[in-house]
Amino acid sequence: MLNATLAADHFAKREAATAKLTALQAKYGSNLPAGAKSAEERLLSEIAEHDAAVRGLVGDAVETERDSADFNNLVSLGARQRPDDVAKRSFDDVRILGMRVSRAESFSFVERSADALDALDTDNWKPAPIMLAEAPNGSQLLARVQTFTHDSTRGYVPVVPQLQASITGRNDELQPGTIATGLIGTFETVKVAAMVKTDRDHLQDYPQLEVSLDAALLSALGAGVDDVIVSGGTDGDITIPGLLDLGTVTAATVSVASVLGALARVKTARAVPDTVLMHPDTEAAFLGAIDGALLAKLPEIVAIPSVPVDTAIVAALGNTAVAMRENLGVASATDQRDLYYHDQVAFAGRARIGDVVVANAAHVQIVKPSA
C-alpha cells in the first residue's frame, strides 16, 4: 500500500524547492552569478531527490500489490487476502455456505434455503445449479444443459416430443391416434456429497478460511454433478443414466474424421451441436491433430476427466435437460469423537440430481471403439 503521508511530505518539499528555483531563475535569468548557480544546482538536486523518493514509494506499493495478486492466484479456491490478523471469533459467528454451524456428532443435513440463511445474507441465496456452475472449479456442464429445480425427492422434467411437419391436405380429418404426445418425465434423485475438515481454532481465528471451504465444497459438488451427467451413477438403490447411456453410439476411434461425422449426425437430427466432451488426454491429442482453421468451426471442446479416454461425446446439450433439488444441503460435525480429540470440525455439502433427459438420442452422438 502507498504511504500517503510520506508521499505528501515529499511533494510539499518538492514544491517548496521548485518555488525557490523559479524565483531564482526569474531574478537572474539565464546569466546566473556563481553563488546563484550553486543554489540552482542544489535546488535541482533536491527536486530530483524528492522525485526519486516518490517513485520509490509508488514502486513499493505496486510491488506489494503484485505480491498480493500472486498470492491470490496461488490460493485459487477461496482466500482473497492474507490471514494476517487473528479474529478470535465465537464459534457462533462461523458460517459455512452462509449457514450457521450446527453442533452435532455426525452429519445431519439442512437445506440451504433463503429462509434458512441469516436475515442479512438472504441476497446471497441462489439455486443449486447456479451456485455449482459459478464455483471456481465447479460444474462445466450445468450452464450448458437445461436445468429444472424442484423441492421434492422426485424430479420432474418436460420431455420435448419429436414432431414431423409436412404438407397437409385441405380437407384432411384430424387423426388423434397419429399425434405425438408431450410428456413429463418423472424420476428419483441421487445425492452427491463432498466433505472437508479443519482445525477448530483456524476456523474461528481466520474468517478467510470460510471462503476457501465454501469454494472447495462447491467446486467438488459441481465436478461431481458433471460426472453424473456424463456417466450416470447409482447409490445402491436408485440408478440414473448419463449421456453415455442415452446417446447414439458409433464404433470408431476418436479422430478428426469421426468427430466431424458425429457433428453431421447431430445436424441431420435437426439440432445444433454445441459441445464436444473429451477426456483431457484425448483433447490434447485431438488438438494436436486438427488444423487450426478447422478447429475454429467446431463447437467448444470441454475436457471432463470422467469421459473415457477412448471416447468423444458430440452433443446438442441445449436440448438436454437435468433436474436438481433447488437447495443444497449443508451439514457440520463439531463433536464427533475422533474429530473432537484432534480439535477439528468437519463440514459437508450435498446436491441432489436426477436423470439426464435427452429428447432425441441422435442429439447425443458417442464415438468410441467397438467392444
PDB file of C-alpha atoms in Angstrom, residues 10-297:
ATOM      1  CA  HIS A  10       7.956  14.719  -0.351  1.00  0.00           C
ATOM      2  CA  PHE A  11       5.516  16.511  -2.653  1.00  0.00           C
ATOM      3  CA  ALA A  12       5.377  19.530  -0.312  1.00  0.00           C
ATOM      4  CA  LYS A  13       9.174  19.778  -0.048  1.00  0.00           C
ATOM      5  CA  ARG A  14       9.492  19.408  -3.811  1.00  0.00           C
ATOM      6  CA  GLU A  15       7.007  22.227  -4.385  1.00  0.00           C
ATOM      7  CA  ALA A  16       8.899  24.478  -1.977  1.00  0.00           C
ATOM      8  CA  ALA A  17      12.189  23.798  -3.779  1.00  0.00           C
ATOM      9  CA  THR A  18      10.517  24.360  -7.139  1.00  0.00           C
ATOM     10  CA  ALA A  19       9.164  27.736  -5.949  1.00  0.00           C
ATOM     11  CA  LYS A  20      12.637  28.820  -4.804  1.00  0.00           C
ATOM     12  CA  LEU A  21      14.156  27.714  -8.129  1.00  0.00           C
ATOM     13  CA  THR A  22      11.520  29.613 -10.105  1.00  0.00           C
ATOM     14  CA  ALA A  23      12.166  32.786  -8.093  1.00  0.00           C
ATOM     15  CA  LEU A  24      15.926  32.439  -8.516  1.00  0.00           C
ATOM     16  CA  GLN A  25      15.656  31.998 -12.284  1.00  0.00           C
ATOM     17  CA  ALA A  26      13.208  34.904 -12.564  1.00  0.00           C
ATOM     18  CA  LYS A  27      15.621  37.193 -10.733  1.00  0.00           C
ATOM     19  CA  TYR A  28      18.793  36.362 -12.669  1.00  0.00           C
ATOM     20  CA  GLY A  29      17.506  34.887 -15.937  1.00  0.00           C
ATOM     21  CA  SER A  30      19.985  32.688 -17.798  1.00  0.00           C
ATOM     22  CA  ASN A  31      23.068  34.609 -16.613  1.00  0.00           C
ATOM     23  CA  LEU A  32      23.321  33.359 -13.042  1.00  0.00           C
ATOM     24  CA  PRO A  33      26.298  34.523 -10.970  1.00  0.00           C
ATOM     25  CA  ALA A  34      28.463  31.876  -9.309  1.00  0.00           C
ATOM     26  CA  GLY A  35      26.581  31.933  -5.987  1.00  0.00           C
ATOM     27  CA  ALA A  36      23.175  31.737  -7.679  1.00  0.00           C
ATOM     28  CA  LYS A  37      24.419  28.950  -9.949  1.00  0.00           C
ATOM     29  CA  SER A  38      25.399  26.889  -6.916  1.00  0.00           C
ATOM     30  CA  ALA A  39      21.959  27.485  -5.354  1.00  0.00           C
ATOM     31  CA  GLU A  40      20.291  26.431  -8.607  1.00  0.00           C
ATOM     32  CA  GLU A  41      22.223  23.156  -8.685  1.00  0.00           C
ATOM     33  CA  ARG A  42      21.352  22.468  -5.039  1.00  0.00           C
ATOM     34  CA  LEU A  43      17.620  23.086  -5.681  1.00  0.00           C
ATOM     35  CA  LEU A  44      17.619  20.908  -8.806  1.00  0.00           C
ATOM     36  CA  SER A  45      19.296  18.112  -6.826  1.00  0.00           C
ATOM     37  CA  GLU A  46      16.734  18.496  -4.047  1.00  0.00           C
ATOM     38  CA  ILE A  47      13.830  18.297  -6.546  1.00  0.00           C
ATOM     39  CA  ALA A  48      15.346  15.182  -8.152  1.00  0.00           C
ATOM     40  CA  GLU A  49      15.801  13.622  -4.715  1.00  0.00           C
ATOM     41  CA  HIS A  50      12.131  14.109  -3.823  1.00  0.00           C
ATOM     42  CA  ASP A  51      11.045  12.794  -7.265  1.00  0.00           C
ATOM     43  CA  ALA A  52      13.103   9.661  -6.752  1.00  0.00           C
ATOM     44  CA  ALA A  53      11.647   9.163  -3.275  1.00  0.00           C
ATOM     45  CA  VAL A  54       8.069   9.386  -4.576  1.00  0.00           C
ATOM     46  CA  ARG A  55       8.828   6.977  -7.414  1.00  0.00           C
ATOM     47  CA  GLY A  56      10.276   4.575  -4.869  1.00  0.00           C
ATOM     48  CA  LEU A  57       7.135   4.745  -2.734  1.00  0.00           C
ATOM     49  CA  VAL A  58       4.910   4.104  -5.744  1.00  0.00           C
ATOM     50  CA  GLY A  59       7.129   1.237  -6.882  1.00  0.00           C
ATOM     51  CA  ASP A  60       6.976  -0.408  -3.458  1.00  0.00           C
ATOM     52  CA  ALA A  61       3.194  -0.102  -3.445  1.00  0.00           C
ATOM     53  CA  VAL A  62       2.951  -1.666  -6.917  1.00  0.00           C
ATOM     54  CA  GLU A  63       5.283  -4.492  -5.875  1.00  0.00           C
ATOM     55  CA  THR A  64       3.142  -5.128  -2.814  1.00  0.00           C
ATOM     56  CA  GLU A  65       0.034  -5.315  -4.991  1.00  0.00           C
ATOM     57  CA  ARG A  66       1.812  -7.735  -7.320  1.00  0.00           C
ATOM     58  CA  ASP A  67       2.779  -9.929  -4.384  1.00  0.00           C
ATOM     59  CA  SER A  68      -0.812  -9.896  -3.189  1.00  0.00           C
ATOM     60  CA  ALA A  69      -2.074 -10.783  -6.671  1.00  0.00           C
ATOM     61  CA  ASP A  70       0.427 -13.638  -6.913  1.00  0.00           C
ATOM     62  CA  PHE A  71      -0.713 -14.937  -3.528  1.00  0.00           C
ATOM     63  CA  ASN A  72      -4.356 -14.762  -4.577  1.00  0.00           C
ATOM     64  CA  ASN A  73      -3.601 -16.640  -7.782  1.00  0.00           C
ATOM     65  CA  LEU A  74      -1.947 -19.397  -5.764  1.00  0.00           C
ATOM     66  CA  VAL A  75      -4.978 -19.636  -3.487  1.00  0.00           C
ATOM     67  CA  SER A  76      -7.411 -20.168  -6.346  1.00  0.00           C
ATOM     68  CA  LEU A  77     -10.043 -21.850  -4.202  1.00  0.00           C
ATOM     69  CA  GLY A  78     -11.032 -19.045  -1.950  1.00  0.00           C
ATOM     70  CA  ALA A  79      -8.951 -16.787   0.247  1.00  0.00           C
ATOM     71  CA  ARG A  80      -8.635 -13.326  -1.225  1.00  0.00           C
ATOM     72  CA  GLN A  81      -6.419 -11.778   1.427  1.00  0.00           C
ATOM     73  CA  ARG A  82      -3.574 -12.835   3.677  1.00  0.00           C
ATOM     74  CA  PRO A  83      -4.809 -14.071   7.060  1.00  0.00           C
ATOM     75  CA  ASP A  84      -2.526 -11.669   8.934  1.00  0.00           C
ATOM     76  CA  ASP A  85      -4.924 -10.761  11.729  1.00  0.00           C
ATOM     77  CA  VAL A  86      -6.356 -13.248  14.205  1.00  0.00           C
ATOM     78  CA  ALA A  87     -10.086 -12.635  14.538  1.00  0.00           C
ATOM     79  CA  LYS A  88     -10.755 -14.611  17.757  1.00  0.00           C
ATOM     80  CA  ARG A  89     -14.400 -15.096  16.830  1.00  0.00           C
ATOM     81  CA  SER A  90     -17.049 -17.004  18.642  1.00  0.00           C
ATOM     82  CA  PHE A  91     -17.934 -20.324  17.032  1.00  0.00           C
ATOM     83  CA  ASP A  92     -21.465 -18.947  16.610  1.00  0.00           C
ATOM     84  CA  ASP A  93     -20.063 -16.391  14.146  1.00  0.00           C
ATOM     85  CA  VAL A  94     -18.768 -19.053  11.747  1.00  0.00           C
ATOM     86  CA  ARG A  95     -20.725 -19.615   8.523  1.00  0.00           C
ATOM     87  CA  ILE A  96     -20.335 -22.434   6.001  1.00  0.00           C
ATOM     88  CA  LEU A  97     -22.073 -21.782   2.687  1.00  0.00           C
ATOM     89  CA  GLY A  98     -23.797 -18.950   4.519  1.00  0.00           C
ATOM     90  CA  MET A  99     -25.313 -21.265   7.122  1.00  0.00           C
ATOM     91  CA  ARG A 100     -24.744 -21.244  10.870  1.00  0.00           C
ATOM     92  CA  VAL A 101     -22.723 -24.174  12.162  1.00  0.00           C
ATOM     93  CA  SER A 102     -24.868 -26.797  13.884  1.00  0.00           C
ATOM     94  CA  ARG A 103     -23.261 -28.568  16.828  1.00  0.00           C
ATOM     95  CA  ALA A 104     -23.614 -32.306  16.214  1.00  0.00           C
ATOM     96  CA  GLU A 105     -21.701 -35.578  16.478  1.00  0.00           C
ATOM     97  CA  SER A 106     -22.430 -36.601  12.885  1.00  0.00           C
ATOM     98  CA  PHE A 107     -23.689 -35.041   9.674  1.00  0.00           C
ATOM     99  CA  SER A 108     -27.336 -34.058   9.653  1.00  0.00           C
ATOM    100  CA  PHE A 109     -28.123 -32.109   6.518  1.00  0.00           C
ATOM    101  CA  VAL A 110     -30.266 -28.984   6.486  1.00  0.00           C
ATOM    102  CA  GLU A 111     -31.346 -27.179   3.337  1.00  0.00           C
ATOM    103  CA  ARG A 112     -29.564 -24.002   2.327  1.00  0.00           C
ATOM    104  CA  SER A 113     -32.802 -22.160   1.575  1.00  0.00           C
ATOM    105  CA  ALA A 114     -33.343 -18.415   1.577  1.00  0.00           C
ATOM    106  CA  ASP A 115     -35.360 -18.783   4.781  1.00  0.00           C
ATOM    107  CA  ALA A 116     -32.570 -20.726   6.488  1.00  0.00           C
ATOM    108  CA  LEU A 117     -29.883 -18.148   5.771  1.00  0.00           C
ATOM    109  CA  ASP A 118     -29.224 -15.265   8.122  1.00  0.00           C
ATOM    110  CA  ALA A 119     -31.601 -12.369   7.608  1.00  0.00           C
ATOM    111  CA  LEU A 120     -28.786 -10.168   6.302  1.00  0.00           C
ATOM    112  CA  ASP A 121     -27.477 -12.847   3.931  1.00  0.00           C
ATOM    113  CA  THR A 122     -30.621 -13.801   2.008  1.00  0.00           C
ATOM    114  CA  ASP A 123     -29.453 -11.830  -1.050  1.00  0.00           C
ATOM    115  CA  ASN A 124     -26.712 -14.452  -1.436  1.00  0.00           C
ATOM    116  CA  TRP A 125     -29.206 -17.266  -1.979  1.00  0.00           C
ATOM    117  CA  LYS A 126     -29.070 -18.881  -5.399  1.00  0.00           C
ATOM    118  CA  PRO A 127     -30.438 -22.172  -6.746  1.00  0.00           C
ATOM    119  CA  ALA A 128     -28.040 -25.101  -6.549  1.00  0.00           C
ATOM    120  CA  PRO A 129     -27.317 -25.330 -10.322  1.00  0.00           C
ATOM    121  CA  ILE A 130     -26.204 -21.694 -10.442  1.00  0.00           C
ATOM    122  CA  MET A 131     -24.018 -21.993  -7.338  1.00  0.00           C
ATOM    123  CA  LEU A 132     -22.273 -25.076  -8.701  1.00  0.00           C
ATOM    124  CA  ALA A 133     -21.781 -23.540 -12.144  1.00  0.00           C
ATOM    125  CA  GLU A 134     -20.290 -20.358 -10.646  1.00  0.00           C
ATOM    126  CA  ALA A 135     -17.876 -22.154  -8.282  1.00  0.00           C
ATOM    127  CA  PRO A 136     -14.152 -21.561  -9.047  1.00  0.00           C
ATOM    128  CA  ASN A 137     -13.565 -25.072 -10.398  1.00  0.00           C
ATOM    129  CA  GLY A 138     -17.147 -26.233 -10.380  1.00  0.00           C
ATOM    130  CA  SER A 139     -19.539 -27.597 -12.971  1.00  0.00           C
ATOM    131  CA  GLN A 140     -18.689 -27.100 -16.630  1.00  0.00           C
ATOM    132  CA  LEU A 141     -21.959 -28.609 -17.842  1.00  0.00           C
ATOM    133  CA  LEU A 142     -24.816 -27.177 -15.774  1.00  0.00           C
ATOM    134  CA  ALA A 143     -24.652 -23.883 -17.677  1.00  0.00           C
ATOM    135  CA  ARG A 144     -24.854 -25.801 -20.974  1.00  0.00           C
ATOM    136  CA  VAL A 145     -27.851 -28.039 -20.295  1.00  0.00           C
ATOM    137  CA  GLN A 146     -31.379 -27.035 -19.385  1.00  0.00           C
ATOM    138  CA  THR A 147     -31.734 -27.281 -15.624  1.00  0.00           C
ATOM    139  CA  PHE A 148     -35.016 -27.634 -13.758  1.00  0.00           C
ATOM    140  CA  THR A 149     -35.211 -27.319  -9.994  1.00  0.00           C
ATOM    141  CA  HIS A 150     -37.653 -28.928  -7.590  1.00  0.00           C
ATOM    142  CA  ASP A 151     -38.246 -29.189  -3.849  1.00  0.00           C
ATOM    143  CA  SER A 152     -39.067 -32.876  -3.508  1.00  0.00           C
ATOM    144  CA  THR A 153     -37.097 -36.102  -3.647  1.00  0.00           C
ATOM    145  CA  ARG A 154     -38.669 -36.825  -7.018  1.00  0.00           C
ATOM    146  CA  GLY A 155     -37.797 -34.770 -10.083  1.00  0.00           C
ATOM    147  CA  TYR A 156     -39.999 -33.702 -12.973  1.00  0.00           C
ATOM    148  CA  VAL A 157     -38.768 -32.636 -16.398  1.00  0.00           C
ATOM    149  CA  PRO A 158     -40.774 -31.890 -19.548  1.00  0.00           C
ATOM    150  CA  VAL A 159     -39.737 -34.125 -22.424  1.00  0.00           C
ATOM    151  CA  VAL A 160     -39.818 -32.351 -25.790  1.00  0.00           C
ATOM    152  CA  PRO A 161     -41.768 -34.530 -28.246  1.00  0.00           C
ATOM    153  CA  GLN A 162     -40.135 -35.196 -31.607  1.00  0.00           C
ATOM    154  CA  LEU A 163     -42.569 -33.925 -34.241  1.00  0.00           C
ATOM    155  CA  GLN A 164     -42.559 -34.046 -38.015  1.00  0.00           C
ATOM    156  CA  ALA A 165     -44.099 -31.247 -40.057  1.00  0.00           C
ATOM    157  CA  SER A 166     -45.431 -31.831 -43.575  1.00  0.00           C
ATOM    158  CA  ILE A 167     -47.917 -30.532 -46.082  1.00  0.00           C
ATOM    159  CA  THR A 168     -51.487 -31.462 -45.199  1.00  0.00           C
ATOM    160  CA  GLY A 169     -54.498 -31.740 -47.459  1.00  0.00           C
ATOM    161  CA  ARG A 170     -57.173 -29.083 -47.354  1.00  0.00           C
ATOM    162  CA  ASN A 171     -59.854 -31.412 -46.077  1.00  0.00           C
ATOM    163  CA  ASP A 172     -57.770 -33.915 -44.082  1.00  0.00           C
ATOM    164  CA  GLU A 173     -59.558 -35.058 -40.939  1.00  0.00           C
ATOM    165  CA  LEU A 174     -57.959 -34.896 -37.512  1.00  0.00           C
ATOM    166  CA  GLN A 175     -56.422 -38.253 -36.576  1.00  0.00           C
ATOM    167  CA  PRO A 176     -55.634 -38.103 -32.811  1.00  0.00           C
ATOM    168  CA  GLY A 177     -54.015 -41.517 -32.868  1.00  0.00           C
ATOM    169  CA  THR A 178     -51.221 -40.235 -35.114  1.00  0.00           C
ATOM    170  CA  ILE A 179     -50.335 -37.199 -32.968  1.00  0.00           C
ATOM    171  CA  ALA A 180     -47.226 -37.381 -30.792  1.00  0.00           C
ATOM    172  CA  THR A 181     -47.669 -36.854 -27.048  1.00  0.00           C
ATOM    173  CA  GLY A 182     -45.879 -34.337 -24.857  1.00  0.00           C
ATOM    174  CA  LEU A 183     -44.841 -35.898 -21.552  1.00  0.00           C
ATOM    175  CA  ILE A 184     -43.428 -35.039 -18.160  1.00  0.00           C
ATOM    176  CA  GLY A 185     -40.520 -37.255 -17.205  1.00  0.00           C
ATOM    177  CA  THR A 186     -40.652 -38.408 -13.584  1.00  0.00           C
ATOM    178  CA  PHE A 187     -37.675 -39.848 -11.769  1.00  0.00           C
ATOM    179  CA  GLU A 188     -35.911 -40.202  -8.446  1.00  0.00           C
ATOM    180  CA  THR A 189     -32.699 -38.415  -7.485  1.00  0.00           C
ATOM    181  CA  VAL A 190     -29.318 -39.453  -6.127  1.00  0.00           C
ATOM    182  CA  LYS A 191     -27.190 -37.482  -3.696  1.00  0.00           C
ATOM    183  CA  VAL A 192     -23.756 -36.109  -4.497  1.00  0.00           C
ATOM    184  CA  ALA A 193     -21.789 -35.074  -1.406  1.00  0.00           C
ATOM    185  CA  ALA A 194     -18.390 -33.543  -0.582  1.00  0.00           C
ATOM    186  CA  MET A 195     -16.754 -33.319   2.861  1.00  0.00           C
ATOM    187  CA  VAL A 196     -13.889 -31.369   4.423  1.00  0.00           C
ATOM    188  CA  LYS A 197     -12.389 -30.978   7.903  1.00  0.00           C
ATOM    189  CA  THR A 198     -10.264 -28.261   9.506  1.00  0.00           C
ATOM    190  CA  ASP A 199      -8.813 -27.185  12.831  1.00  0.00           C
ATOM    191  CA  ARG A 200     -11.380 -25.552  15.070  1.00  0.00           C
ATOM    192  CA  ASP A 201      -9.017 -22.729  16.080  1.00  0.00           C
ATOM    193  CA  HIS A 202      -8.134 -21.908  12.473  1.00  0.00           C
ATOM    194  CA  LEU A 203     -11.798 -21.659  11.552  1.00  0.00           C
ATOM    195  CA  GLN A 204     -12.568 -19.322  14.441  1.00  0.00           C
ATOM    196  CA  ASP A 205      -9.442 -17.188  14.117  1.00  0.00           C
ATOM    197  CA  TYR A 206      -9.305 -16.729  10.329  1.00  0.00           C
ATOM    198  CA  PRO A 207     -12.579 -15.792   8.566  1.00  0.00           C
ATOM    199  CA  GLN A 208     -10.776 -16.196   5.223  1.00  0.00           C
ATOM    200  CA  LEU A 209     -10.876 -19.953   5.756  1.00  0.00           C
ATOM    201  CA  GLU A 210     -14.662 -19.915   5.389  1.00  0.00           C
ATOM    202  CA  VAL A 211     -14.284 -18.636   1.822  1.00  0.00           C
ATOM    203  CA  SER A 212     -11.817 -21.383   0.953  1.00  0.00           C
ATOM    204  CA  LEU A 213     -14.010 -24.121   2.443  1.00  0.00           C
ATOM    205  CA  ASP A 214     -17.094 -22.799   0.638  1.00  0.00           C
ATOM    206  CA  ALA A 215     -15.248 -22.710  -2.672  1.00  0.00           C
ATOM    207  CA  ALA A 216     -13.807 -26.194  -2.159  1.00  0.00           C
ATOM    208  CA  LEU A 217     -17.197 -27.724  -1.325  1.00  0.00           C
ATOM    209  CA  LEU A 218     -18.988 -26.044  -4.231  1.00  0.00           C
ATOM    210  CA  SER A 219     -16.218 -26.918  -6.692  1.00  0.00           C
ATOM    211  CA  ALA A 220     -16.222 -30.574  -5.656  1.00  0.00           C
ATOM    212  CA  LEU A 221     -20.018 -30.786  -5.875  1.00  0.00           C
ATOM    213  CA  GLY A 222     -20.011 -29.139  -9.300  1.00  0.00           C
ATOM    214  CA  ALA A 223     -17.403 -31.547 -10.632  1.00  0.00           C
ATOM    215  CA  GLY A 224     -19.288 -34.486  -9.093  1.00  0.00           C
ATOM    216  CA  VAL A 225     -22.530 -33.415 -10.773  1.00  0.00           C
ATOM    217  CA  ASP A 226     -20.688 -33.229 -14.111  1.00  0.00           C
ATOM    218  CA  ASP A 227     -19.528 -36.812 -13.624  1.00  0.00           C
ATOM    219  CA  VAL A 228     -23.135 -37.906 -13.060  1.00  0.00           C
ATOM    220  CA  ILE A 229     -24.322 -36.042 -16.158  1.00  0.00           C
ATOM    221  CA  VAL A 230     -21.662 -37.792 -18.232  1.00  0.00           C
ATOM    222  CA  SER A 231     -21.714 -41.295 -16.773  1.00  0.00           C
ATOM    223  CA  GLY A 232     -24.823 -41.581 -14.601  1.00  0.00           C
ATOM    224  CA  GLY A 233     -24.476 -43.482 -11.352  1.00  0.00           C
ATOM    225  CA  THR A 234     -26.134 -45.386  -8.534  1.00  0.00           C
ATOM    226  CA  ASP A 235     -26.438 -45.071  -4.770  1.00  0.00           C
ATOM    227  CA  GLY A 236     -27.221 -48.775  -4.394  1.00  0.00           C
ATOM    228  CA  ASP A 237     -30.986 -48.293  -4.605  1.00  0.00           C
ATOM    229  CA  ILE A 238     -31.515 -45.787  -7.405  1.00  0.00           C
ATOM    230  CA  THR A 239     -29.644 -45.816 -10.704  1.00  0.00           C
ATOM    231  CA  ILE A 240     -29.762 -42.873 -13.059  1.00  0.00           C
ATOM    232  CA  PRO A 241     -28.440 -42.781 -16.633  1.00  0.00           C
ATOM    233  CA  GLY A 242     -25.955 -40.299 -18.043  1.00  0.00           C
ATOM    234  CA  LEU A 243     -25.126 -39.120 -21.531  1.00  0.00           C
ATOM    235  CA  LEU A 244     -23.045 -42.230 -22.184  1.00  0.00           C
ATOM    236  CA  ASP A 245     -26.157 -44.357 -21.552  1.00  0.00           C
ATOM    237  CA  LEU A 246     -28.551 -42.276 -23.618  1.00  0.00           C
ATOM    238  CA  GLY A 247     -26.738 -41.263 -26.788  1.00  0.00           C
ATOM    239  CA  THR A 248     -26.330 -42.949 -30.153  1.00  0.00           C
ATOM    240  CA  VAL A 249     -23.074 -44.889 -30.367  1.00  0.00           C
ATOM    241  CA  THR A 250     -20.871 -45.084 -33.464  1.00  0.00           C
ATOM    242  CA  ALA A 251     -17.999 -47.556 -33.314  1.00  0.00           C
ATOM    243  CA  ALA A 252     -14.843 -45.686 -34.302  1.00  0.00           C
ATOM    244  CA  THR A 253     -11.649 -44.350 -32.808  1.00  0.00           C
ATOM    245  CA  VAL A 254     -11.660 -40.688 -31.864  1.00  0.00           C
ATOM    246  CA  SER A 255     -10.235 -38.738 -34.781  1.00  0.00           C
ATOM    247  CA  VAL A 256     -10.918 -35.584 -36.721  1.00  0.00           C
ATOM    248  CA  ALA A 257     -12.964 -37.536 -39.255  1.00  0.00           C
ATOM    249  CA  SER A 258     -15.061 -39.411 -36.652  1.00  0.00           C
ATOM    250  CA  VAL A 259     -15.825 -36.228 -34.707  1.00  0.00           C
ATOM    251  CA  LEU A 260     -16.835 -34.405 -37.902  1.00  0.00           C
ATOM    252  CA  GLY A 261     -19.094 -37.340 -38.748  1.00  0.00           C
ATOM    253  CA  ALA A 262     -20.730 -37.119 -35.315  1.00  0.00           C
ATOM    254  CA  LEU A 263     -21.329 -33.399 -35.824  1.00  0.00           C
ATOM    255  CA  ALA A 264     -23.040 -34.156 -39.121  1.00  0.00           C
ATOM    256  CA  ARG A 265     -25.297 -36.763 -37.490  1.00  0.00           C
ATOM    257  CA  VAL A 266     -26.436 -34.285 -34.816  1.00  0.00           C
ATOM    258  CA  LYS A 267     -27.248 -31.747 -37.517  1.00  0.00           C
ATOM    259  CA  THR A 268     -29.103 -34.381 -39.533  1.00  0.00           C
ATOM    260  CA  ALA A 269     -31.288 -34.883 -36.446  1.00  0.00           C
ATOM    261  CA  ARG A 270     -32.314 -31.209 -36.736  1.00  0.00           C
ATOM    262  CA  ALA A 271     -30.206 -29.972 -33.829  1.00  0.00           C
ATOM    263  CA  VAL A 272     -27.224 -27.650 -33.486  1.00  0.00           C
ATOM    264  CA  PRO A 273     -24.242 -29.347 -31.817  1.00  0.00           C
ATOM    265  CA  ASP A 274     -22.847 -27.003 -29.174  1.00  0.00           C
ATOM    266  CA  THR A 275     -20.356 -29.125 -27.204  1.00  0.00           C
ATOM    267  CA  VAL A 276     -17.718 -31.792 -27.686  1.00  0.00           C
ATOM    268  CA  LEU A 277     -16.841 -33.692 -24.495  1.00  0.00           C
ATOM    269  CA  MET A 278     -13.498 -35.454 -24.192  1.00  0.00           C
ATOM    270  CA  HIS A 279     -11.059 -36.697 -21.588  1.00  0.00           C
ATOM    271  CA  PRO A 280      -8.239 -34.122 -21.157  1.00  0.00           C
ATOM    272  CA  ASP A 281      -5.699 -36.531 -22.689  1.00  0.00           C
ATOM    273  CA  THR A 282      -7.977 -37.141 -25.666  1.00  0.00           C
ATOM    274  CA  GLU A 283      -8.483 -33.412 -26.089  1.00  0.00           C
ATOM    275  CA  ALA A 284      -4.717 -32.841 -26.140  1.00  0.00           C
ATOM    276  CA  ALA A 285      -4.189 -35.483 -28.838  1.00  0.00           C
ATOM    277  CA  PHE A 286      -7.157 -34.194 -30.850  1.00  0.00           C
ATOM    278  CA  LEU A 287      -5.950 -30.587 -30.778  1.00  0.00           C
ATOM    279  CA  GLY A 288      -2.530 -31.728 -31.903  1.00  0.00           C
ATOM    280  CA  ALA A 289      -4.029 -33.454 -34.945  1.00  0.00           C
ATOM    281  CA  ILE A 290      -6.544 -30.873 -36.166  1.00  0.00           C
ATOM    282  CA  ASP A 291      -5.951 -27.890 -38.411  1.00  0.00           C
ATOM    283  CA  GLY A 292      -6.370 -24.549 -36.641  1.00  0.00           C
ATOM    284  CA  ALA A 293      -8.748 -23.163 -39.264  1.00  0.00           C
ATOM    285  CA  LEU A 294     -10.973 -26.223 -38.918  1.00  0.00           C
ATOM    286  CA  LEU A 295     -10.856 -26.063 -35.134  1.00  0.00           C
ATOM    287  CA  ALA A 296     -12.430 -22.605 -35.217  1.00  0.00           C
ATOM    288  CA  LYS A 297     -15.521 -24.117 -36.888  1.00  0.00           C
TER     289      LYS A 297
END
